[in-house]
mmCIF file with all atom_site columns, C-alpha atoms in Angstrom:
data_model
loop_
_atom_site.group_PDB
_atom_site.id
_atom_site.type_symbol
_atom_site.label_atom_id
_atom_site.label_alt_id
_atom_site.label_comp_id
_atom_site.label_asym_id
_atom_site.label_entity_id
_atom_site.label_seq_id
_atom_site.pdbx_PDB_ins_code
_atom_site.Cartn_x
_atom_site.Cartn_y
_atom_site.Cartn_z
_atom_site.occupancy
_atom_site.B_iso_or_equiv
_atom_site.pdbx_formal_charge
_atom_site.auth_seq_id
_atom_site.auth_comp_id
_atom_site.auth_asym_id
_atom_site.auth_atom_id
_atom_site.pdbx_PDB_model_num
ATOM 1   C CA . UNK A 1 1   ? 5.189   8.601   -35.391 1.00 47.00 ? 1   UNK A CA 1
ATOM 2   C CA . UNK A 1 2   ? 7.978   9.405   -33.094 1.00 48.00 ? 2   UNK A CA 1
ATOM 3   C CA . UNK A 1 3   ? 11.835  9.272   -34.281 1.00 45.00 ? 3   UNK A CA 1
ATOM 4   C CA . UNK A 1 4   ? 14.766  8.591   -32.054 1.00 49.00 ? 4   UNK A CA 1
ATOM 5   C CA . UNK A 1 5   ? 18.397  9.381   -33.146 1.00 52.00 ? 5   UNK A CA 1
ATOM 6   C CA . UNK A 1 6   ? 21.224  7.240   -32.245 1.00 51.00 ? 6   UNK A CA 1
ATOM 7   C CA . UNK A 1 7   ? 23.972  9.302   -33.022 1.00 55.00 ? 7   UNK A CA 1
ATOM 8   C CA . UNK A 1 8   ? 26.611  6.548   -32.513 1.00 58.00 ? 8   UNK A CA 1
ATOM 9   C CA . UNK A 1 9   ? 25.678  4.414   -35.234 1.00 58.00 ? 9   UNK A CA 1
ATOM 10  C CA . UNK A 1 10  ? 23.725  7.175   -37.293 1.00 59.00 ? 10  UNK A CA 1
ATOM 11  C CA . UNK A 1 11  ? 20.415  5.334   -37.247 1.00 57.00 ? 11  UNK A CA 1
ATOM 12  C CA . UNK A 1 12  ? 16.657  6.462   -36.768 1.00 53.00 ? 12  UNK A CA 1
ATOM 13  C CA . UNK A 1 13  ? 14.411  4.303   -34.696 1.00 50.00 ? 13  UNK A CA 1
ATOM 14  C CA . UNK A 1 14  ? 10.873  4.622   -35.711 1.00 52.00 ? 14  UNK A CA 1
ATOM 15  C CA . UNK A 1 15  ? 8.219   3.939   -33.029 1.00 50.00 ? 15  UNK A CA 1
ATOM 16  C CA . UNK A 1 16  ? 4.401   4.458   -33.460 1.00 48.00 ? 16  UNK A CA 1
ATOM 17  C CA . UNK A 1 17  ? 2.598   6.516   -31.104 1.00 49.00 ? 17  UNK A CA 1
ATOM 18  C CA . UNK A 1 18  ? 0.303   3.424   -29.791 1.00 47.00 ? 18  UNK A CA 1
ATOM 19  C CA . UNK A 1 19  ? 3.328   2.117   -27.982 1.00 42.00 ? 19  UNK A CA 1
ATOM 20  C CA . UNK A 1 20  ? 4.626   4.513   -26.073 1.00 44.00 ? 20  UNK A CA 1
ATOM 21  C CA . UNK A 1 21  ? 2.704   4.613   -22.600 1.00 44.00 ? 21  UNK A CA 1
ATOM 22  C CA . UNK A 1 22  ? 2.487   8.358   -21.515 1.00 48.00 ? 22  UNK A CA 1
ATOM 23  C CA . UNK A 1 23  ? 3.349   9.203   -17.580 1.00 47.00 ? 23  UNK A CA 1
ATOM 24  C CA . UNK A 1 24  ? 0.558   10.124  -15.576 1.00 61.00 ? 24  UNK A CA 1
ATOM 25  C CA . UNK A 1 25  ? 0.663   13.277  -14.041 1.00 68.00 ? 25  UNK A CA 1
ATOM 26  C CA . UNK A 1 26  ? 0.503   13.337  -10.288 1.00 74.00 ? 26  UNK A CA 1
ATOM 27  C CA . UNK A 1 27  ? -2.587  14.189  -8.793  1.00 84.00 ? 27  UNK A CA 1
ATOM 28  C CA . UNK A 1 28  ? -2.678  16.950  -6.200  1.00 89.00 ? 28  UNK A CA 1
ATOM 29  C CA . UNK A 1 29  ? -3.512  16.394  -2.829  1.00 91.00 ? 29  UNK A CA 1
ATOM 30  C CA . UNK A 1 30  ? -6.234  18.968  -0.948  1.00 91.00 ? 30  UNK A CA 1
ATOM 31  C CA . UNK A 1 31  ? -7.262  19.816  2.271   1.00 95.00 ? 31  UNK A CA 1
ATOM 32  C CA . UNK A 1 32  ? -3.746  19.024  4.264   1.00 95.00 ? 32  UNK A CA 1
ATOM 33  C CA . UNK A 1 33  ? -3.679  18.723  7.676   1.00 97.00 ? 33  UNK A CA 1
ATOM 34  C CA . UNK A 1 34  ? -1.692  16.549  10.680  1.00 97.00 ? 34  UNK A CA 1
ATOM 35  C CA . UNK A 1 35  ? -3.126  13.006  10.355  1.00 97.00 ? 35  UNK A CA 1
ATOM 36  C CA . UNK A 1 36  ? -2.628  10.382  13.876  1.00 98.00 ? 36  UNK A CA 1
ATOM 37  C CA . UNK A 1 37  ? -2.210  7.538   11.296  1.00 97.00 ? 37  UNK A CA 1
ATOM 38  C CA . UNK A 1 38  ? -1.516  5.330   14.110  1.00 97.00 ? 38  UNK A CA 1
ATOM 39  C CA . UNK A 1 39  ? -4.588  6.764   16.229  1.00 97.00 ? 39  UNK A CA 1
ATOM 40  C CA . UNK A 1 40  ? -6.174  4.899   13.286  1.00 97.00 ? 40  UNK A CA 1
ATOM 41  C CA . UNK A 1 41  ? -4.509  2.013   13.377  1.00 98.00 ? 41  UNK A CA 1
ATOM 42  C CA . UNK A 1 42  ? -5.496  1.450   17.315  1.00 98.00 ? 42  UNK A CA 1
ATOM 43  C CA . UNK A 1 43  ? -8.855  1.948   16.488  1.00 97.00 ? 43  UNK A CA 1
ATOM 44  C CA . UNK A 1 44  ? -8.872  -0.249  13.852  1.00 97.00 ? 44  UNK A CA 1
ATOM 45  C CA . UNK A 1 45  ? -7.211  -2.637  15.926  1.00 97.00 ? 45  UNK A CA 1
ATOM 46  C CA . UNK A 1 46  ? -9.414  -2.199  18.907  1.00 97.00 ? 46  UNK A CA 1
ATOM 47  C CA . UNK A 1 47  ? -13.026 -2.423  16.980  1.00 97.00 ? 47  UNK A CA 1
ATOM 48  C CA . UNK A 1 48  ? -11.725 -5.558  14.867  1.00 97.00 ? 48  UNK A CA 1
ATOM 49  C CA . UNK A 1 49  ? -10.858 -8.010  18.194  1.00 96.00 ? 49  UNK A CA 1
ATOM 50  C CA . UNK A 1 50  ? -14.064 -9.924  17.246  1.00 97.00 ? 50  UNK A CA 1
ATOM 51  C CA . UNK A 1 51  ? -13.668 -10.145 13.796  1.00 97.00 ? 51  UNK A CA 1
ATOM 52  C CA . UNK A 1 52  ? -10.314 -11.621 14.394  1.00 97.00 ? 52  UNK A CA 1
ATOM 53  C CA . UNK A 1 53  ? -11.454 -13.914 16.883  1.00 97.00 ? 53  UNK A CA 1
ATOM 54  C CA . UNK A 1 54  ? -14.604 -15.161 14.342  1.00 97.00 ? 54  UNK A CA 1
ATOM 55  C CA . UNK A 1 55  ? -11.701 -15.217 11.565  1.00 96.00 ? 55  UNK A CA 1
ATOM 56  C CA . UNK A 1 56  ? -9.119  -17.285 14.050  1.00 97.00 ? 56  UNK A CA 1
ATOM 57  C CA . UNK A 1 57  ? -5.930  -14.820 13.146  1.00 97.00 ? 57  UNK A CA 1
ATOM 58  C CA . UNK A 1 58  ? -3.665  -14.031 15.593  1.00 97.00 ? 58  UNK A CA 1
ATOM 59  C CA . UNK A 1 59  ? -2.245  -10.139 15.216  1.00 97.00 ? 59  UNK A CA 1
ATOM 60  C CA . UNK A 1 60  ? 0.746   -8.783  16.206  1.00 97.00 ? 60  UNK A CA 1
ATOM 61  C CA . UNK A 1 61  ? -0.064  -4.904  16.410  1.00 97.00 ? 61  UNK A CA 1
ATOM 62  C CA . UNK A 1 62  ? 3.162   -3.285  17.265  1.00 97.00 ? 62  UNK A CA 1
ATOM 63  C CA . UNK A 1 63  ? 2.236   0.700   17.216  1.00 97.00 ? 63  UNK A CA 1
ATOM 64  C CA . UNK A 1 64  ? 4.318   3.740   17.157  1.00 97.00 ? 64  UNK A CA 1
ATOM 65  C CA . UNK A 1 65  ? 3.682   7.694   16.827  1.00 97.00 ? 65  UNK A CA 1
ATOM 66  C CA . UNK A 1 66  ? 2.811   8.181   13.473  1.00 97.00 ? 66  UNK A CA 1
ATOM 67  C CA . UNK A 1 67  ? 1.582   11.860  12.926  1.00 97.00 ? 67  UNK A CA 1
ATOM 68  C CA . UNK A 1 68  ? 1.809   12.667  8.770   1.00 97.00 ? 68  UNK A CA 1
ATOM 69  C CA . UNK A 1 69  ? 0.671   15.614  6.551   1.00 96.00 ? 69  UNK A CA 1
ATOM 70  C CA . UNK A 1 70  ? -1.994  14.462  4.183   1.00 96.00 ? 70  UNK A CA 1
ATOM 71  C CA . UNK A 1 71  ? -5.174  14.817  3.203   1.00 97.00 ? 71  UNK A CA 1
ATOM 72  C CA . UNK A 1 72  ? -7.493  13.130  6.165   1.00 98.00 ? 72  UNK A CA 1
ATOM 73  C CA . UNK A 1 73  ? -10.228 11.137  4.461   1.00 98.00 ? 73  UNK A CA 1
ATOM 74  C CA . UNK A 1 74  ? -7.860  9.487   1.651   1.00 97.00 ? 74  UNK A CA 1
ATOM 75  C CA . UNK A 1 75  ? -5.164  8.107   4.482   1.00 98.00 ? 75  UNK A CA 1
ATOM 76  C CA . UNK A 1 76  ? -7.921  7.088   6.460   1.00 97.00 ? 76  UNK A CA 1
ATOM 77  C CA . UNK A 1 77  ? -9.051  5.186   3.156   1.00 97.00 ? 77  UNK A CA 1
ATOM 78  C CA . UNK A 1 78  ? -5.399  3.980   2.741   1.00 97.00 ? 78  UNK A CA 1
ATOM 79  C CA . UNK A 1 79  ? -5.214  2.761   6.732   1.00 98.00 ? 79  UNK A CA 1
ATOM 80  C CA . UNK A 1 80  ? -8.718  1.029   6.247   1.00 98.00 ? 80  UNK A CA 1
ATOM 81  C CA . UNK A 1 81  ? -8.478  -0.606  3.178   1.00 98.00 ? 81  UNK A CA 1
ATOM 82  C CA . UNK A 1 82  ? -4.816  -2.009  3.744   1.00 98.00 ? 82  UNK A CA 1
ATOM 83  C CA . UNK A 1 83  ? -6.236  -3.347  7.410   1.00 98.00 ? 83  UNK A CA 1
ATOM 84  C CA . UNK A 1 84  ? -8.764  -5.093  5.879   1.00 97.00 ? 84  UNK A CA 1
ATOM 85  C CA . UNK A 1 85  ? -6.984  -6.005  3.064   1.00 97.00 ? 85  UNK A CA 1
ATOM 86  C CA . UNK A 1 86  ? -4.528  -8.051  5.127   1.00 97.00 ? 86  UNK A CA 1
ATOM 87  C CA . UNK A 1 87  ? -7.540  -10.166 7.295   1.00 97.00 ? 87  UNK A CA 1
ATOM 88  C CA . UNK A 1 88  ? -9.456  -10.725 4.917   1.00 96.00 ? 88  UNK A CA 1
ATOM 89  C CA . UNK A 1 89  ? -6.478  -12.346 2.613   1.00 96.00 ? 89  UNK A CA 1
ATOM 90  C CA . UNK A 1 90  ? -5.535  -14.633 5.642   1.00 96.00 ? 90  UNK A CA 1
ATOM 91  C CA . UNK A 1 91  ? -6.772  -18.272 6.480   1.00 95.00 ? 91  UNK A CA 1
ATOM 92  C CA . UNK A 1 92  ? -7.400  -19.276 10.126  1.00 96.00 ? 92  UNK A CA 1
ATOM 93  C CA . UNK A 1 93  ? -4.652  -19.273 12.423  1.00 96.00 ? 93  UNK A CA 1
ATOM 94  C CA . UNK A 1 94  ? -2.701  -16.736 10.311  1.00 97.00 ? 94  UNK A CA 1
ATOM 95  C CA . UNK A 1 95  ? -0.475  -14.961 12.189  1.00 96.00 ? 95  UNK A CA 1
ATOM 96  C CA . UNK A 1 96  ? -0.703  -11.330 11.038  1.00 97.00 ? 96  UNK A CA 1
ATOM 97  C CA . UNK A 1 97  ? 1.534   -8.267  12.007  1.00 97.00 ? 97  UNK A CA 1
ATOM 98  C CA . UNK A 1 98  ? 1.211   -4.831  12.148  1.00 98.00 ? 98  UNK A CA 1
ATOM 99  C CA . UNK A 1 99  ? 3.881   -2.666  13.032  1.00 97.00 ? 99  UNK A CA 1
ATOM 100 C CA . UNK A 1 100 ? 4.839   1.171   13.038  1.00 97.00 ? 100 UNK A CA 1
ATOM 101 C CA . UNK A 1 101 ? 8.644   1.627   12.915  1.00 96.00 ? 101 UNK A CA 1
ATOM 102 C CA . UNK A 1 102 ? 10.984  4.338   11.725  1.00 95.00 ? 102 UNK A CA 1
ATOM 103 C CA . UNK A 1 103 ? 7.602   6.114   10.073  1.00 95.00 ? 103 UNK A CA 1
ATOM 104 C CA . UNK A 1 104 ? 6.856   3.256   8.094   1.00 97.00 ? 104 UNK A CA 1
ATOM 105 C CA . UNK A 1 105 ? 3.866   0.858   8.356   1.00 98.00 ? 105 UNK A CA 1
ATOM 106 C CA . UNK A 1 106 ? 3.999   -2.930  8.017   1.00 97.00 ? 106 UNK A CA 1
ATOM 107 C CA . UNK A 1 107 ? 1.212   -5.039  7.028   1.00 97.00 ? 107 UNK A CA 1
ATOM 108 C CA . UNK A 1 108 ? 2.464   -8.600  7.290   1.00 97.00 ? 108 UNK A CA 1
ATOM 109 C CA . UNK A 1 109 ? 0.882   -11.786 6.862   1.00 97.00 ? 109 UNK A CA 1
ATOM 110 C CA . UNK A 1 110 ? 3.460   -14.543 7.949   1.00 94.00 ? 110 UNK A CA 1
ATOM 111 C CA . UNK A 1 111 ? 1.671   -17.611 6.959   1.00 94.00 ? 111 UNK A CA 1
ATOM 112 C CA . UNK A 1 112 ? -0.070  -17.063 3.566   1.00 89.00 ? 112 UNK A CA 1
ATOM 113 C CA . UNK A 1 113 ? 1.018   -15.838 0.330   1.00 92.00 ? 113 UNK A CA 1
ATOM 114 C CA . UNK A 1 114 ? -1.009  -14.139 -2.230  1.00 93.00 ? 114 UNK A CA 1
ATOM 115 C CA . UNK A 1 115 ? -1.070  -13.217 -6.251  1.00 91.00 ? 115 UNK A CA 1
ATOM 116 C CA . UNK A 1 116 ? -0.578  -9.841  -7.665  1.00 90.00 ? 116 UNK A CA 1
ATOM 117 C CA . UNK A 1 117 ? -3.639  -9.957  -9.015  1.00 93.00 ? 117 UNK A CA 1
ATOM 118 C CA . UNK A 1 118 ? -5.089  -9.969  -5.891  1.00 94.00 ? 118 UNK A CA 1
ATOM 119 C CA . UNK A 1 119 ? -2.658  -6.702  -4.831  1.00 92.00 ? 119 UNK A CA 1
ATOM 120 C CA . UNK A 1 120 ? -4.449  -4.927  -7.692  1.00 93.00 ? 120 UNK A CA 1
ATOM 121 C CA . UNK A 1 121 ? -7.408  -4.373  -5.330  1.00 95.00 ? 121 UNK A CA 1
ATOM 122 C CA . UNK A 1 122 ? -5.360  -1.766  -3.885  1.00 95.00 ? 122 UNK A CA 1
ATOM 123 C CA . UNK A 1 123 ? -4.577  0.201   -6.791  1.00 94.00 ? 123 UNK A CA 1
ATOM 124 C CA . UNK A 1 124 ? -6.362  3.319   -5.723  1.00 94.00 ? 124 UNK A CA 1
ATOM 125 C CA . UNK A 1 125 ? -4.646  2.848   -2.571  1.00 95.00 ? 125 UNK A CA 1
ATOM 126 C CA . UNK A 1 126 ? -1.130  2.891   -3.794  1.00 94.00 ? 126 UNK A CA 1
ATOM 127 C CA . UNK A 1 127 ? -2.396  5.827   -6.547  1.00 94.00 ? 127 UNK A CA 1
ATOM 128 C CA . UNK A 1 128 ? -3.312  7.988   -3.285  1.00 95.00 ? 128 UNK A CA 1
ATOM 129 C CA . UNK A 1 129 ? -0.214  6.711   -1.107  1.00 95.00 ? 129 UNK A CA 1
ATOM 130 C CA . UNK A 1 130 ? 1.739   8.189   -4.668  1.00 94.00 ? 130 UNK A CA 1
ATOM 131 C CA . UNK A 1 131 ? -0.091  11.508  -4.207  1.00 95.00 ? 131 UNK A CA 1
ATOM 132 C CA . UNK A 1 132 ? 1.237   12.243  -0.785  1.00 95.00 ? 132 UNK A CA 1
ATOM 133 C CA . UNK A 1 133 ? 4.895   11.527  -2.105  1.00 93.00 ? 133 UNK A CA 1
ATOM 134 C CA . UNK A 1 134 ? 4.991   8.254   0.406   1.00 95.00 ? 134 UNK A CA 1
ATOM 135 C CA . UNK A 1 135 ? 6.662   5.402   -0.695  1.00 94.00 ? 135 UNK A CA 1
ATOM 136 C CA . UNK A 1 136 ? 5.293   1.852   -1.050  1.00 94.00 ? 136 UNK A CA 1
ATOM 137 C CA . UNK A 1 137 ? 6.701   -1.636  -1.151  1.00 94.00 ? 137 UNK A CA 1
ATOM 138 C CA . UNK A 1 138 ? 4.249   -5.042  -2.099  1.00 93.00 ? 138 UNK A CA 1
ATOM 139 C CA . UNK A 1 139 ? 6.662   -7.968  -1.293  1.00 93.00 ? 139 UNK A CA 1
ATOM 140 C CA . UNK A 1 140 ? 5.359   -11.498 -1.988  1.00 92.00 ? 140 UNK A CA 1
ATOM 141 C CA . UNK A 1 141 ? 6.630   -15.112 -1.132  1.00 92.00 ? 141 UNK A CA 1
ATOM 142 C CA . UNK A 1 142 ? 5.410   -18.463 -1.293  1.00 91.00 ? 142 UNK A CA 1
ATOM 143 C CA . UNK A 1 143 ? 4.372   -18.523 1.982   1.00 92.00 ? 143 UNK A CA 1
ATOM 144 C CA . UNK A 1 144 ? 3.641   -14.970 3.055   1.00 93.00 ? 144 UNK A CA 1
ATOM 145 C CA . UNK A 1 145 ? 2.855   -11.076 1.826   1.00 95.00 ? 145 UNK A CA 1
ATOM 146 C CA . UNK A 1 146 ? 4.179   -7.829  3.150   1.00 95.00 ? 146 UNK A CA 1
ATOM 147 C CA . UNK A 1 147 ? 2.465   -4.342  2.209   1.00 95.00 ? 147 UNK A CA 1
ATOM 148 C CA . UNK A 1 148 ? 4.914   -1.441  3.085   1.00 94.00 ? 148 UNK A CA 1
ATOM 149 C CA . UNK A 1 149 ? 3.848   1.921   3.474   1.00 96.00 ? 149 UNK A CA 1
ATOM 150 C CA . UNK A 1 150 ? 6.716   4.283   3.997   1.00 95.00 ? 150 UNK A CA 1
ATOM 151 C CA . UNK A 1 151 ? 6.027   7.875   4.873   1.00 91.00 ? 151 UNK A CA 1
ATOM 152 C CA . UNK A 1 152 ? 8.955   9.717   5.008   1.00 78.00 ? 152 UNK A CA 1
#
């Protein structure tokens, strides 16, 4: 049982333990080094023409230098699983973009919305984008999805 004083009014509030959520520490990150996170992103881009073809999406891919300190293997996680993410939440003829700007990366979809339910299969993702101290944005609208990933 945990007891707050509010010293204005003299009272004791009386919580149980079971509700109070405890913070989760912040995992460490290993093994830093300079990542090309938009080396990544061309690749990606480059190796996927087919599947985007087979799929019928049309992507904007609007790169810029992107060079970060992380840990390799997770942001390469983070660049994959976001890229995919995005195509294979789209319908034919989606219009997707992809743009580095101001070291932040945009994954658009400008036709389709999505649930949140469906942005919890990017948990981990946003848990490891938390580790490096990045910042992330999931911005949904009736008729279309944006997944931020800010690395400044």
């Amino acid at each position: 049982v945990i007891k707050k004083i509010n010293h204005e009014n003299n009272t004791i509030i009386v919580e149980k333990e079971e509700n109070i959520i405890p913070s989760k520490p912040k995992r460490e990150v290993f093994n830093k080094e300079s990542v090309d996170l938009e080396k990544q992103l061309t690749q990606l881009y480059n190796n996927s023409k087919n599947l985007l073809v087979f799929k019928k999406l049309n992507l904007n891919y609007l790169p810029n230098d992107l060079v970060v300190l992380g840990n390799k293997n997770e942001l390469t996680k983070v660049i994959n699983d976001t890229y995919y993410f995005i195509i294979n939440h789209s319908h034919p003829n989606d219009t997707l973009t992809i743009k580095i700007e101001n070291k932040t990366i945009y994954f658009i979809n400008n036709d389709h919305s999505i649930t949140n339910k469906e942005l919890e299969e990017l948990n981990d993702i946003f848990e490891i984008i938390e580790a490096h101290d990045f910042n992330y944005q999931k911005k949904l609208n009736i008729d279309n999805y944006q997944i931020i990933i800010n690395a400044i």
